[in-house]
Tab-separated table of C-alpha atoms in Angstrom:
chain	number	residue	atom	x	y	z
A	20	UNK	CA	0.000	0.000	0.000
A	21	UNK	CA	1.464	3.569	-0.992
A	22	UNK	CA	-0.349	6.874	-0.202
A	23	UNK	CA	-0.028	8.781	-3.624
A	24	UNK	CA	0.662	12.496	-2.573
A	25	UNK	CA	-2.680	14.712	-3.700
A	26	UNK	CA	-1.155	17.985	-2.624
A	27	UNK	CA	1.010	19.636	-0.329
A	28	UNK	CA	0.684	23.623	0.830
A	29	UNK	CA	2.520	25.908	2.736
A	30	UNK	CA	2.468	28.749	4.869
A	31	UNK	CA	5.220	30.954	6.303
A	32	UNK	CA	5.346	33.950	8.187
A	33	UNK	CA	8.069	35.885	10.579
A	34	UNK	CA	5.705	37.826	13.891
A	35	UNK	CA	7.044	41.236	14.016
A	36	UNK	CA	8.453	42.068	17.010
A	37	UNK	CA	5.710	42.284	20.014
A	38	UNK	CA	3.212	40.814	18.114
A	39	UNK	CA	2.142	36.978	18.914
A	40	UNK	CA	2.950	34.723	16.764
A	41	UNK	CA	-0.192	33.135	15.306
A	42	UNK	CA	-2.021	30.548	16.795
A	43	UNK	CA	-2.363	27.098	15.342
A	44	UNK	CA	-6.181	27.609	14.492
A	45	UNK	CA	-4.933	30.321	12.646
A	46	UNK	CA	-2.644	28.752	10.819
A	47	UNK	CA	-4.576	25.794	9.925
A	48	UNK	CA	-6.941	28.224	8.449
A	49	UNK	CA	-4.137	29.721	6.455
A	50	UNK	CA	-3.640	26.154	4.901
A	51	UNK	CA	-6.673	25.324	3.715
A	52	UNK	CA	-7.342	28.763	1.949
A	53	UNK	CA	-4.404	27.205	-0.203
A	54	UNK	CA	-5.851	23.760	-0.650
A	55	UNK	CA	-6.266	23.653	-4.393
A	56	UNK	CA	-10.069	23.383	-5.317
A	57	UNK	CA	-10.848	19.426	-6.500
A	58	UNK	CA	-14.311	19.137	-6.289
A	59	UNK	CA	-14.242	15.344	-6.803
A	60	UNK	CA	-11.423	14.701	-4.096
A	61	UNK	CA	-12.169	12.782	-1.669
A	62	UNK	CA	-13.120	13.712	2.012
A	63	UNK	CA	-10.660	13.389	4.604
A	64	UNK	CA	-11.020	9.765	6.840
A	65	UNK	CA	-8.061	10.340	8.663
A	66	UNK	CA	-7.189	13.524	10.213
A	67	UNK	CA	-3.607	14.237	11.967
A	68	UNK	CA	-2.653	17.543	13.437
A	69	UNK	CA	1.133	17.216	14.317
A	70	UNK	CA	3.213	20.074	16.140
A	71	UNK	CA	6.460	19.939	18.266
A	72	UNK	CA	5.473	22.863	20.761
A	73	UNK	CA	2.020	23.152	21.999
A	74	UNK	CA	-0.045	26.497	20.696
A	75	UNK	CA	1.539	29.122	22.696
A	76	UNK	CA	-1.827	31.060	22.790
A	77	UNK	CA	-4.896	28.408	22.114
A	78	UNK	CA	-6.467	26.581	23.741
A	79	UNK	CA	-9.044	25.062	21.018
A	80	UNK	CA	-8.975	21.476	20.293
A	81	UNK	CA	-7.394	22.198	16.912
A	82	UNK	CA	-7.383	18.952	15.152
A	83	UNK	CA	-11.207	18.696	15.611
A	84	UNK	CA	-11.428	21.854	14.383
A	85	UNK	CA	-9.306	20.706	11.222
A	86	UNK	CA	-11.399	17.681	10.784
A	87	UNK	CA	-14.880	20.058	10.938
A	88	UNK	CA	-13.596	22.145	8.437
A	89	UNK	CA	-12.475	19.207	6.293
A	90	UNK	CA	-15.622	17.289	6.278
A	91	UNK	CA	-15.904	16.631	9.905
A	92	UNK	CA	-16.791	12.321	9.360
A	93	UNK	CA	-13.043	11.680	9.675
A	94	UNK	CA	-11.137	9.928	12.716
A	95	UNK	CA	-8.772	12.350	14.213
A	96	UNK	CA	-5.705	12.564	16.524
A	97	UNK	CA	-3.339	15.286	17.299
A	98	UNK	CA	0.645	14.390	17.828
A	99	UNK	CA	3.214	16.203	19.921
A	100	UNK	CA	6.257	15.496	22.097
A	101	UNK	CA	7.835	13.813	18.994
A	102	UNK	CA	10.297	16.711	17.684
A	103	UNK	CA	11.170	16.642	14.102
A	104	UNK	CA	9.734	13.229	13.958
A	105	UNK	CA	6.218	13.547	14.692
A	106	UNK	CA	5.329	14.610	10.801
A	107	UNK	CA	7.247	11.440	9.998
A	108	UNK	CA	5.195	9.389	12.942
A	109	UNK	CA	1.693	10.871	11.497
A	110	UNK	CA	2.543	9.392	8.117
A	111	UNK	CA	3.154	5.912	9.530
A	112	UNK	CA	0.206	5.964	11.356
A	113	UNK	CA	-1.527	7.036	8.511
A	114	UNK	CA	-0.474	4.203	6.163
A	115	UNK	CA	-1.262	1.664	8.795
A	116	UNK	CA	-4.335	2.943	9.158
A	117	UNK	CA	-5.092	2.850	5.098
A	118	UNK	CA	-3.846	-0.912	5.217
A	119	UNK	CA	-6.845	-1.810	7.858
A	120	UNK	CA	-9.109	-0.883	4.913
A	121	UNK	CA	-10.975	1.389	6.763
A	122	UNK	CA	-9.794	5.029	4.964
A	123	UNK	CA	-7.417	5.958	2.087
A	124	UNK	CA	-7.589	9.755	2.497
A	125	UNK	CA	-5.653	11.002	5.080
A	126	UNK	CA	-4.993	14.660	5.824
A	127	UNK	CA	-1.585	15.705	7.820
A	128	UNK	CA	-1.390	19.045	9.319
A	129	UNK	CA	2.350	20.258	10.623
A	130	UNK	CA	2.538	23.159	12.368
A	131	UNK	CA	4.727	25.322	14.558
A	132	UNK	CA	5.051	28.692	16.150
A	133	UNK	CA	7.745	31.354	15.731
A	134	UNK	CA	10.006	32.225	18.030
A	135	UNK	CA	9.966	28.286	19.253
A	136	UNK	CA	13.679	26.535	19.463
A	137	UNK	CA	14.973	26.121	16.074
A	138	UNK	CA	12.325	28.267	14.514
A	139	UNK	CA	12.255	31.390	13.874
A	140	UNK	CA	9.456	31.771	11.214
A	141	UNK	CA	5.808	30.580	12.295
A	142	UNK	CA	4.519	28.415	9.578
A	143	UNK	CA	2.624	25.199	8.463
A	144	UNK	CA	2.187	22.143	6.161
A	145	UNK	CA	-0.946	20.440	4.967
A	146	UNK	CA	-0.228	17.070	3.011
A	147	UNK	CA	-3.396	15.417	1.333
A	148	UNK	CA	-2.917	11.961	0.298
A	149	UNK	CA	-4.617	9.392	-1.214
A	150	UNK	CA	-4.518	5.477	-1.755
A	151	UNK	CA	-3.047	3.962	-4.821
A	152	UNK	CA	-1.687	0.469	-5.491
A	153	UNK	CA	1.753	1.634	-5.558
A	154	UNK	CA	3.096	1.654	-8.961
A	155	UNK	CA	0.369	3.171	-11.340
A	156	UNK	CA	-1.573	5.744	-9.049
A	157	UNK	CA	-4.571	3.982	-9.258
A	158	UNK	CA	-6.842	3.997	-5.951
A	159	UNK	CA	-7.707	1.231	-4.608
A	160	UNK	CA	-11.083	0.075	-3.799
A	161	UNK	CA	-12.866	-2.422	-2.122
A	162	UNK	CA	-14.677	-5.900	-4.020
A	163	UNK	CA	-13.457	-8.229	-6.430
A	164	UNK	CA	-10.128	-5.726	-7.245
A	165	UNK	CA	-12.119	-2.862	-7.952
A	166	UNK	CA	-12.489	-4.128	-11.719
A	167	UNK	CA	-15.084	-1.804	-13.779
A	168	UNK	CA	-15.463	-3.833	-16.782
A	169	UNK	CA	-12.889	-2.214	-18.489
A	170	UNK	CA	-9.941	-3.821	-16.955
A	171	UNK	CA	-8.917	-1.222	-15.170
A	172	UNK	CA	-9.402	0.419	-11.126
A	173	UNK	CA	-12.527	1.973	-10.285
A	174	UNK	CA	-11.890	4.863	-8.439
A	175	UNK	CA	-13.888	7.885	-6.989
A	176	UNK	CA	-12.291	9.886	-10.307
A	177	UNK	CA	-12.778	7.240	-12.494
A	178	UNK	CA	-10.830	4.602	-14.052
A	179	UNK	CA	-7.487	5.284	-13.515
A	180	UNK	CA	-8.007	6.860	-10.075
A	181	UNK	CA	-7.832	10.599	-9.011
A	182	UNK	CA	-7.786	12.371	-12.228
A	183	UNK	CA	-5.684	9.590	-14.102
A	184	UNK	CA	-2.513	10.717	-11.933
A	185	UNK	CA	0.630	9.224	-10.515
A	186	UNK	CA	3.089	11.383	-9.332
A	187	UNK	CA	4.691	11.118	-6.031
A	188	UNK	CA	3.761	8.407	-3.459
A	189	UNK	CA	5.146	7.725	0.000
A	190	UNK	CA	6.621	4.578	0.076
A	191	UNK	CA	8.230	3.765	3.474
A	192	UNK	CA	8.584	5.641	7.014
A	193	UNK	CA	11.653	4.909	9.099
A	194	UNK	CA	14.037	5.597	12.167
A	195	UNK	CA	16.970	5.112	12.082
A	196	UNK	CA	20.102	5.959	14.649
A	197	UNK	CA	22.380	8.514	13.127
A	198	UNK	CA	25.515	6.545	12.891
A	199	UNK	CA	23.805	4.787	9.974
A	200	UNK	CA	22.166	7.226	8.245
A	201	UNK	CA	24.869	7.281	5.420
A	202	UNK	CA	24.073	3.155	4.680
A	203	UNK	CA	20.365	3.881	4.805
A	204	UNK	CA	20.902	7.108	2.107
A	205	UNK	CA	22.852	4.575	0.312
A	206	UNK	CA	20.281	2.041	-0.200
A	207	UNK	CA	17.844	4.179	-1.369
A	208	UNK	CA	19.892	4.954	-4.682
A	209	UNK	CA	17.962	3.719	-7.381
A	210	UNK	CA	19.457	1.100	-10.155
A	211	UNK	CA	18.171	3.991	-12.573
A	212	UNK	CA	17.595	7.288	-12.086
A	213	UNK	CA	18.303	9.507	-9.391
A	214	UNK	CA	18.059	10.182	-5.859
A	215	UNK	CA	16.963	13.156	-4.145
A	216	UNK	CA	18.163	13.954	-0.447
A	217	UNK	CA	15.683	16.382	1.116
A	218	UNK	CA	17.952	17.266	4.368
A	219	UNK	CA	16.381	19.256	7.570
A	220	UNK	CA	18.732	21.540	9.556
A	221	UNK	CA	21.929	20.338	10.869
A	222	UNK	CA	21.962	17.124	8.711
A	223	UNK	CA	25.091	16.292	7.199
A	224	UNK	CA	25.214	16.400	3.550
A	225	UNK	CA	28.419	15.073	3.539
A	226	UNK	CA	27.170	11.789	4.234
A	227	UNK	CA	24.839	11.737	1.217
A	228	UNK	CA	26.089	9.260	-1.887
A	229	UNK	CA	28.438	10.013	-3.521
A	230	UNK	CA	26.518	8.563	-7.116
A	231	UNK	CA	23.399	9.533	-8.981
A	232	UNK	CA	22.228	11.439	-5.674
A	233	UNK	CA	21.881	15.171	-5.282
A	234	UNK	CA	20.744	17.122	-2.022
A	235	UNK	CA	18.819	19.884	-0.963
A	236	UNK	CA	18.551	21.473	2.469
A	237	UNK	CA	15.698	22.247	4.221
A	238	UNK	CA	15.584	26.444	5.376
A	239	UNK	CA	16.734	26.882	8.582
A	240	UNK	CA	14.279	29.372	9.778
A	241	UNK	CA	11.577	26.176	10.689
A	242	UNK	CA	12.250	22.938	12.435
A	243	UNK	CA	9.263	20.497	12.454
A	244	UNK	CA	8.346	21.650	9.105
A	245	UNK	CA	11.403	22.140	7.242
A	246	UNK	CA	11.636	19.350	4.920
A	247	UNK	CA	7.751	18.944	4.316
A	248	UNK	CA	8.223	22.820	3.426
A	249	UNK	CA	10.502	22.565	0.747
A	250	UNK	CA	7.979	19.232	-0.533
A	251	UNK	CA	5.397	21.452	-0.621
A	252	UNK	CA	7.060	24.004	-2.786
A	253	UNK	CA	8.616	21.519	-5.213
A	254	UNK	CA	6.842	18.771	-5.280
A	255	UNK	CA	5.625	18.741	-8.753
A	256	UNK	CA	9.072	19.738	-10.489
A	257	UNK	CA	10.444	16.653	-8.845
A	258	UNK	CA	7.906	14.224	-10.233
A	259	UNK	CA	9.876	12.787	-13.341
A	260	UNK	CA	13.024	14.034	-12.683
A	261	UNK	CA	13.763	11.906	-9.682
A	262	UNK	CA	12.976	7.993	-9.319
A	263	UNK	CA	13.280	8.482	-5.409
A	264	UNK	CA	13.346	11.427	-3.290
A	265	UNK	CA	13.840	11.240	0.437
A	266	UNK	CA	13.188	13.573	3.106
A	267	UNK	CA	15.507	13.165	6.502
A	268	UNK	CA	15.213	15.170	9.793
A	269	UNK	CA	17.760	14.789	12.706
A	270	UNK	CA	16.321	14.760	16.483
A	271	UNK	CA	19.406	15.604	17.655
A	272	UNK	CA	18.276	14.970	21.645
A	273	UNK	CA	17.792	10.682	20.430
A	274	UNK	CA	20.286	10.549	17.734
A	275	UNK	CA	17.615	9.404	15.840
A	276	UNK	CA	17.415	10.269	11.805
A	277	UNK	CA	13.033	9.966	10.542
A	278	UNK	CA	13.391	9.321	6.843
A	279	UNK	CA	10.463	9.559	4.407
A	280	UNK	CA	10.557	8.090	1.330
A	281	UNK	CA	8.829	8.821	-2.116
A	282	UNK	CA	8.770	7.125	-5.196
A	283	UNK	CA	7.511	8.696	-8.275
A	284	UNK	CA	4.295	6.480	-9.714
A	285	UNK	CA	5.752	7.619	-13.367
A	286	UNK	CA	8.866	6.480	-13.431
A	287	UNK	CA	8.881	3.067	-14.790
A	288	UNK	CA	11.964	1.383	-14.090
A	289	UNK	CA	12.390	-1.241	-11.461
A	290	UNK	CA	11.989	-0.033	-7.602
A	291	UNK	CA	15.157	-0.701	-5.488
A	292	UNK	CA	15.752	-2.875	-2.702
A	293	UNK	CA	13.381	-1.726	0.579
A	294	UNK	CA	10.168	-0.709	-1.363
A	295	UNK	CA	8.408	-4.329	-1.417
A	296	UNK	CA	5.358	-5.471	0.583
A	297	UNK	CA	7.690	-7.198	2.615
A	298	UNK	CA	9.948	-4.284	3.619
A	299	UNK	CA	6.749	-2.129	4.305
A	300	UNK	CA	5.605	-4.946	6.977
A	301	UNK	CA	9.353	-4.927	8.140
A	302	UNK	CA	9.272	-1.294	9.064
A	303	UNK	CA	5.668	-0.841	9.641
C-alpha cells in the first residue's frame, strides 16, 4: 500500500516584534485557503494535526477543528512530544491505518510557532494523500479488485483513479540511529535514475552518496516543518526528474534520523531494494 501524494501547501510567516505569533487555528486556516479546489477529491477519513510545541496562545482542540472544516466524518488525533519526527510518525500511522481498509484519504497538518527553538518563522504544512496500489496511481477500492469492466481500477475519479494521476507516493517511514544514516541514504539509490536527499537543519550532507544522488537542504528558519516545506514548494518539479526522493530530519536529543521516502508512480523502471510489501511490513 502507498499513499499517492494529492497535494502539499505551505504557509510561512516571521511575527514582528511584540506581536504573537499566530495561533495554530490560525494557521490551519491559512492552509486550507491554499488547498487547491478538487471538487471530486475525496473527504478526509483520517485527520492528523502534528506540532512539536504546543499552541503558545490556544487553547481550542485544533485537530477537531481541522477535521470540521475538512468534512468533519473523519477519525482524528493530534501528535506532539515527537520533535522533528512527529510529521514522519503521522505518516506511519496514517499508512497503517489505510492498510486496515478502513480510509485511504488522510490529511496531515504540521505546524509550529515562531520564536519556538529552532524556529524562527511561524509556519505550516498540509499534506493530502490518497490510496493507490503503488506503482500506477490507481486507488484502490474495495470488491473483487475494484475491476469496472474495463480492466482497469474503479476509483472515486474514475478509471485510472484521481484524475488519471501518478506522481509522487510515499513509500516507506523509518528511524533510524544517526551513525547509519549514510548506509540507509545509500540504499535508497535507485538502479536507474536519481536520488533526491531532502535534508532538515543540521543534517550532514556530507554523508549523502556520492553517485546519482543530489541534495537539498531544508531552510533553517523552521524545524518540524522544514523538509515537508521545501515538498510542498517543489513537489511537482520533482515528479519525473527523480525515481526516489527522500526527506531526513535529525532529532538531535535521540540521535535518531526519521526518513520519508517517495517514489515517483511515473517512473517506470524497477523499484530498489526496501520498497516491497515485505519491507513495508518490516518497518511498519
Amino acid at each position: 500500500m502507498s499513499l499517492r501524494l494529492r497535494s502539499a501547501v505551505e504557509h510561512v510567516e516571521t511575527p514582528a516584534v511584540g506581536v504573537a505569533p499566530p495561533q495554530h487555528t490560525e494557521l490551519v486556516e491559512r492552509l486550507l485557503a491554499r488547498v487547491p479546489e478538487e471538487p471530486d477529491a475525496p473527504a478526509p477519513d483520517l485527520v492528523a494535526l502534528v506540532y512539536a510545541v504546543a499552541d503558545p496562545q490556544g487553547h481550542k482542540t485544533t485537530a477537531s477543528h481541522l477535521n470540521h472544516r475538512t468534512g468533519g466524518a473523519a477519525h482524528g488525533f493530534a501528535l506532539t512530544d515527537q520533535g522533528v519526527g512527529g510529521p514522519f510518525i503521522a505518516l506511519r500511522v496514517a499508512r497503517a491505518y489505510a492498510r486496515t481498509g478502513r480510509g485511504t484519504a488522510p490529511l496531515v497538518a504540521v505546524v509550529e510557532s515562531g520564536g519556538t527553538a529552532g524556529a524562527s518563522a511561524a509556519s505550516g504544512v498540509l499534506l493530502r494523500l490518497d490510496g493507490s496500489d503503488g506503482r500506477d496511481g490507481r486507488r484502490e477500492v474495495d470488491g473483487a479488485d475494484g475491476a469496472d469492466g474495463a480492466g482497469g481500477r474503479r476509483g472515486p475519479d474514475g478509471p485510472d483513479g484521481p484524475e488519471g494521476r501518478g506522481g509522487l507516493a510515499l513509500a516507506d517511514t523509518v528511524a533510524v540511529p544517526v551513525d547509519r544514516l549514510a548506509q540507509a541514504w545509500a540504499e535508497l539509490v535507485p538502479e536507474k535514475g536519481r536520488l533526491l536527499l531532502v535534508l532538515g537543519p543540521g543534517t550532514d550532507p556530507g554523508a549523502a552518496p556520492a553517485e546519482r544522488t543530489d541534495v537539498r537542504t531544508a531552510p533553517a528558519d523552521s524545524s518540524c516543518t522544514a523538509v515537508w516545506r521545501l515538498l510542498a514548494q517543489e513537489a511537482e518539479s520533482w515528479r519525473g526528474r527523480y525515481a526516489t526522493v527522500a526527506l531526513c530530519a535529525v532529532d538531535t536529543a535521540t540521535g535518531t534520523g526519521h526518513l520519508a521516502v517517495l517514489r515517483d508512480l511515473d517512473d517506470e523502471s524497477e523499484p530498489p531494494a526496501g520498497s516491497t510489501e515485505e519491507e513495508e511490513a518490516r518497518h511498519g
